Amino acid sequence: MKMKMKMKMKKNDQNGGNTILSVSPLKAITLHLICLLGLALAFWIPSHIYSLDLITHPSQTLRMISVFLAPVLILLYSHLRHDRTQCSYVKAVGRGLLALPAGAVVNALGATILGAPVGFEYFSKTFNWSLLMSLLTFVPAACVFGSSWTDWHRIFARTKASESTDYMISLPAHGAVIGAWFGAWPMPLDWESPWQEWPICVTYGAIAGYLVGLVTSLGCIIFCNRQQHLKEE
């Protein structure tokens, strides 16, 4: 009953009995629009106010994008935390802040293993790129799931989503990683274009993949919501 409510509060998770927040399609659209707006502003402000862009000043631009995007994503996804009876909003924000450098280390190591250039001249670029990737991948999951290994393994290793928030986290994160991987393809080509430098093309690919993931997750949420309505009817 009352299936037209915008938000379903205090629903028990089958895995652990935690109080979670189930997001309706309308709410998901609103949250995605806020993410898109935050991402657009994070790119617009360095370009139009500080005259910075990824091609001419990649390190500074990436750092400013992360600075402006981090509060948006952390504050937004902390509102969707699953263990609401045990985790306050402030604690969820803290989890997101802690996950930012931790996720950056993981992304930096992964990029280095996969062939990212190594050297003192690349350290700043790799570090700031890793912070952005951490925001797109690790931070939302940390805000929502905390240290729940079961949830992390379920949506990232098994890619088995069971809630609308799972789609909102897993698909954009996977999209960012896959997009970054495809974005690295032009780097070794001898086109001698400035956008082929590390990590410019990889960043563009990650952002494109993240956007595709956002749209795909929204489609999955709408589809699953309709399927649920049909089953209950």
GROMACS .gro file of C-alpha atoms in nm:
model
  233
    1MET     CA    1   0.000   0.000   0.000
    2LYS     CA    2   0.093   0.363  -0.055
    3MET     CA    3   0.320   0.274  -0.344
    4LYS     CA    4   0.309   0.630  -0.477
    5MET     CA    5   0.518   0.767  -0.193
    6LYS     CA    6   0.831   0.941  -0.317
    7MET     CA    7   1.048   0.778  -0.057
    8LYS     CA    8   1.007   0.455   0.136
    9MET     CA    9   1.152   0.489   0.483
   10LYS     CA   10   1.274   0.227   0.724
   11LYS     CA   11   1.281  -0.079   0.506
   12ASN     CA   12   1.473  -0.375   0.647
   13ASP     CA   13   1.766  -0.506   0.447
   14GLN     CA   14   1.739  -0.879   0.392
   15ASN     CA   15   2.110  -0.926   0.451
   16GLY     CA   16   2.148  -0.755   0.782
   17GLY     CA   17   1.829  -0.602   0.911
   18ASN     CA   18   1.965  -0.249   0.871
   19THR     CA   19   1.726   0.037   0.821
   20ILE     CA   20   1.770   0.160   0.465
   21LEU     CA   21   1.623   0.417   0.234
   22SER     CA   22   1.458   0.302  -0.088
   23VAL     CA   23   1.469   0.570  -0.358
   24SER     CA   24   1.180   0.621  -0.597
   25PRO     CA   25   1.242   0.697  -0.968
   26LEU     CA   26   1.146   1.062  -0.915
   27LYS     CA   27   1.392   1.093  -0.628
   28ALA     CA   28   1.660   0.916  -0.833
   29ILE     CA   29   1.609   1.164  -1.118
   30THR     CA   30   1.647   1.453  -0.874
   31LEU     CA   31   1.965   1.309  -0.723
   32HIS     CA   32   2.113   1.241  -1.065
   33LEU     CA   33   2.037   1.595  -1.179
   34ILE     CA   34   2.214   1.729  -0.871
   35CYS     CA   35   2.516   1.510  -0.953
   36LEU     CA   36   2.517   1.636  -1.312
   37LEU     CA   37   2.486   1.996  -1.199
   38GLY     CA   38   2.770   1.953  -0.951
   39LEU     CA   39   2.989   1.793  -1.216
   40ALA     CA   40   2.910   2.069  -1.467
   41LEU     CA   41   2.991   2.341  -1.213
   42ALA     CA   42   3.311   2.161  -1.114
   43PHE     CA   43   3.427   2.187  -1.477
   44TRP     CA   44   3.281   2.533  -1.543
   45ILE     CA   45   3.433   2.714  -1.245
   46PRO     CA   46   3.801   2.633  -1.320
   47SER     CA   47   3.750   2.714  -1.687
   48HIS     CA   48   3.555   3.040  -1.666
   49ILE     CA   49   3.675   3.184  -1.336
   50TYR     CA   50   4.036   3.066  -1.310
   51SER     CA   51   4.107   3.014  -1.685
   52LEU     CA   52   4.217   2.655  -1.631
   53ASP     CA   53   4.141   2.351  -1.845
   54LEU     CA   54   4.251   1.990  -1.858
   55ILE     CA   55   4.474   2.030  -2.163
   56THR     CA   56   4.681   2.329  -2.053
   57HIS     CA   57   4.673   2.280  -1.673
   58PRO     CA   58   4.566   1.919  -1.606
   59SER     CA   59   4.688   1.889  -1.248
   60GLN     CA   60   4.541   2.218  -1.123
   61THR     CA   61   4.215   2.159  -1.308
   62LEU     CA   62   4.171   1.808  -1.168
   63ARG     CA   63   4.241   1.935  -0.818
   64MET     CA   64   3.979   2.210  -0.847
   65ILE     CA   65   3.723   1.972  -0.996
   66SER     CA   66   3.767   1.741  -0.698
   67VAL     CA   67   3.742   2.030  -0.453
   68PHE     CA   68   3.409   2.146  -0.594
   69LEU     CA   69   3.265   1.800  -0.665
   70ALA     CA   70   3.355   1.634  -0.334
   71PRO     CA   71   3.104   1.822  -0.113
   72VAL     CA   72   2.823   1.758  -0.362
   73LEU     CA   73   2.872   1.381  -0.381
   74ILE     CA   74   2.954   1.327  -0.014
   75LEU     CA   75   2.660   1.529   0.118
   76LEU     CA   76   2.425   1.376  -0.138
   77TYR     CA   77   2.511   1.009  -0.092
   78SER     CA   78   2.538   1.039   0.286
   79HIS     CA   79   2.164   1.104   0.280
   80LEU     CA   80   2.119   0.757   0.125
   81ARG     CA   81   2.313   0.568   0.394
   82HIS     CA   82   2.180   0.218   0.460
   83ASP     CA   83   2.248   0.164   0.829
   84ARG     CA   84   2.039   0.461   0.939
   85THR     CA   85   1.973   0.328   1.290
   86GLN     CA   86   2.345   0.299   1.366
   87CYS     CA   87   2.494   0.567   1.145
   88SER     CA   88   2.410   0.936   1.165
   89TYR     CA   89   2.433   1.173   0.871
   90VAL     CA   90   2.750   1.328   1.011
   91LYS     CA   91   2.912   0.986   1.047
   92ALA     CA   92   2.824   0.903   0.686
   93VAL     CA   93   2.988   1.227   0.576
   94GLY     CA   94   3.295   1.131   0.775
   95ARG     CA   95   3.305   0.792   0.603
   96GLY     CA   96   3.301   0.966   0.266
   97LEU     CA   97   3.586   1.196   0.365
   98LEU     CA   98   3.797   0.902   0.483
   99ALA     CA   99   3.721   0.705   0.168
  100LEU     CA  100   3.846   0.987  -0.056
  101PRO     CA  101   4.220   0.943   0.010
  102ALA     CA  102   4.185   0.565   0.054
  103GLY     CA  103   4.014   0.531  -0.283
  104ALA     CA  104   4.273   0.760  -0.440
  105VAL     CA  105   4.553   0.526  -0.330
  106VAL     CA  106   4.373   0.225  -0.479
  107ASN     CA  107   4.306   0.406  -0.807
  108ALA     CA  108   4.664   0.532  -0.830
  109LEU     CA  109   4.803   0.181  -0.773
  110GLY     CA  110   4.563   0.035  -1.026
  111ALA     CA  111   4.653   0.295  -1.288
  112THR     CA  112   5.025   0.239  -1.229
  113ILE     CA  113   4.990  -0.136  -1.264
  114LEU     CA  114   4.798  -0.089  -1.588
  115GLY     CA  115   5.069   0.129  -1.737
  116ALA     CA  116   5.025   0.486  -1.617
  117PRO     CA  117   5.351   0.683  -1.647
  118VAL     CA  118   5.567   0.685  -1.335
  119GLY     CA  119   5.795   0.966  -1.230
  120PHE     CA  120   5.819   1.277  -1.019
  121GLU     CA  121   5.682   1.494  -1.302
  122TYR     CA  122   5.368   1.276  -1.316
  123PHE     CA  123   5.306   1.249  -0.943
  124SER     CA  124   5.081   1.555  -0.913
  125LYS     CA  125   4.877   1.458  -1.220
  126THR     CA  126   4.830   1.100  -1.103
  127PHE     CA  127   4.743   1.209  -0.749
  128ASN     CA  128   4.477   1.458  -0.856
  129TRP     CA  129   4.334   1.219  -1.115
  130SER     CA  130   4.312   0.949  -0.848
  131LEU     CA  131   4.119   1.184  -0.620
  132LEU     CA  132   3.862   1.243  -0.893
  133MET     CA  133   3.834   0.870  -0.963
  134SER     CA  134   3.790   0.805  -0.592
  135LEU     CA  135   3.498   1.050  -0.588
  136LEU     CA  136   3.334   0.869  -0.878
  137THR     CA  137   3.389   0.516  -0.746
  138PHE     CA  138   3.477   0.473  -0.377
  139VAL     CA  139   3.322   0.772  -0.202
  140PRO     CA  140   2.952   0.708  -0.284
  141ALA     CA  141   2.979   0.346  -0.172
  142ALA     CA  142   3.154   0.445   0.150
  143CYS     CA  143   2.887   0.702   0.233
  144VAL     CA  144   2.606   0.454   0.177
  145PHE     CA  145   2.752   0.118   0.288
  146GLY     CA  146   3.034   0.217   0.521
  147SER     CA  147   3.264  -0.078   0.585
  148SER     CA  148   3.006  -0.344   0.503
  149TRP     CA  149   3.214  -0.593   0.304
  150THR     CA  150   2.900  -0.785   0.207
  151ASP     CA  151   2.752  -0.485   0.029
  152TRP     CA  152   3.080  -0.383  -0.137
  153HIS     CA  153   3.137  -0.737  -0.264
  154ARG     CA  154   2.776  -0.769  -0.380
  155ILE     CA  155   2.766  -0.460  -0.600
  156PHE     CA  156   3.128  -0.442  -0.719
  157ALA     CA  157   3.250  -0.803  -0.738
  158ARG     CA  158   2.923  -0.983  -0.805
  159THR     CA  159   2.750  -0.678  -0.960
  160LYS     CA  160   2.425  -0.795  -0.801
  161ALA     CA  161   2.206  -0.493  -0.729
  162SER     CA  162   1.900  -0.538  -0.509
  163GLU     CA  163   1.806  -0.177  -0.424
  164SER     CA  164   1.777   0.143  -0.622
  165THR     CA  165   2.077   0.286  -0.436
  166ASP     CA  166   2.283  -0.012  -0.555
  167TYR     CA  167   2.223   0.088  -0.917
  168MET     CA  168   2.303   0.450  -0.836
  169ILE     CA  169   2.642   0.349  -0.697
  170SER     CA  170   2.759   0.047  -0.896
  171LEU     CA  171   2.673   0.148  -1.253
  172PRO     CA  172   2.831   0.498  -1.249
  173ALA     CA  173   3.138   0.356  -1.073
  174HIS     CA  174   3.178   0.077  -1.327
  175GLY     CA  175   3.114   0.328  -1.605
  176ALA     CA  176   3.391   0.557  -1.478
  177VAL     CA  177   3.644   0.272  -1.461
  178ILE     CA  178   3.553   0.131  -1.802
  179GLY     CA  179   3.548   0.480  -1.953
  180ALA     CA  180   3.893   0.554  -1.812
  181TRP     CA  181   4.022   0.230  -1.962
  182PHE     CA  182   3.884   0.315  -2.307
  183GLY     CA  183   4.009   0.670  -2.268
  184ALA     CA  184   4.364   0.542  -2.231
  185TRP     CA  185   4.363   0.383  -2.576
  186PRO     CA  186   4.470   0.696  -2.771
  187MET     CA  187   4.768   0.763  -2.541
  188PRO     CA  188   5.029   0.549  -2.726
  189LEU     CA  189   4.917   0.661  -3.074
  190ASP     CA  190   5.148   0.898  -3.261
  191TRP     CA  191   4.889   1.168  -3.326
  192GLU     CA  192   5.094   1.418  -3.125
  193SER     CA  193   4.783   1.584  -2.985
  194PRO     CA  194   4.799   1.756  -2.646
  195TRP     CA  195   4.486   1.579  -2.520
  196GLN     CA  196   4.666   1.243  -2.552
  197GLU     CA  197   4.887   1.323  -2.254
  198TRP     CA  198   4.833   1.150  -1.920
  199PRO     CA  199   4.579   1.183  -1.762
  200ILE     CA  200   4.376   1.408  -1.996
  201CYS     CA  201   4.218   1.152  -2.228
  202VAL     CA  202   4.174   0.910  -1.938
  203THR     CA  203   3.982   1.177  -1.745
  204TYR     CA  204   3.754   1.251  -2.038
  205GLY     CA  205   3.686   0.881  -2.077
  206ALA     CA  206   3.612   0.840  -1.705
  207ILE     CA  207   3.367   1.132  -1.707
  208ALA     CA  208   3.194   1.001  -2.020
  209GLY     CA  209   3.164   0.654  -1.867
  210TYR     CA  210   3.033   0.800  -1.541
  211LEU     CA  211   2.762   0.991  -1.727
  212VAL     CA  212   2.661   0.678  -1.918
  213GLY     CA  213   2.645   0.494  -1.587
  214LEU     CA  214   2.419   0.760  -1.437
  215VAL     CA  215   2.173   0.735  -1.726
  216THR     CA  216   2.185   0.354  -1.724
  217SER     CA  217   2.125   0.336  -1.349
  218LEU     CA  218   1.824   0.561  -1.383
  219GLY     CA  219   1.683   0.336  -1.654
  220CYS     CA  220   1.736   0.029  -1.434
  221ILE     CA  221   1.562   0.197  -1.139
  222ILE     CA  222   1.259   0.290  -1.351
  223PHE     CA  223   1.241  -0.058  -1.503
  224CYS     CA  224   1.268  -0.236  -1.167
  225ASN     CA  225   1.010  -0.004  -1.015
  226ARG     CA  226   0.763  -0.086  -1.291
  227GLN     CA  227   0.830  -0.457  -1.254
  228GLN     CA  228   0.763  -0.432  -0.882
  229HIS     CA  229   0.436  -0.252  -0.942
  230LEU     CA  230   0.326  -0.521  -1.189
  231LYS     CA  231   0.406  -0.800  -0.940
  232GLU     CA  232   0.213  -0.634  -0.661
  233GLU     CA  233  -0.089  -0.577  -0.883
   0.00000   0.00000   0.00000
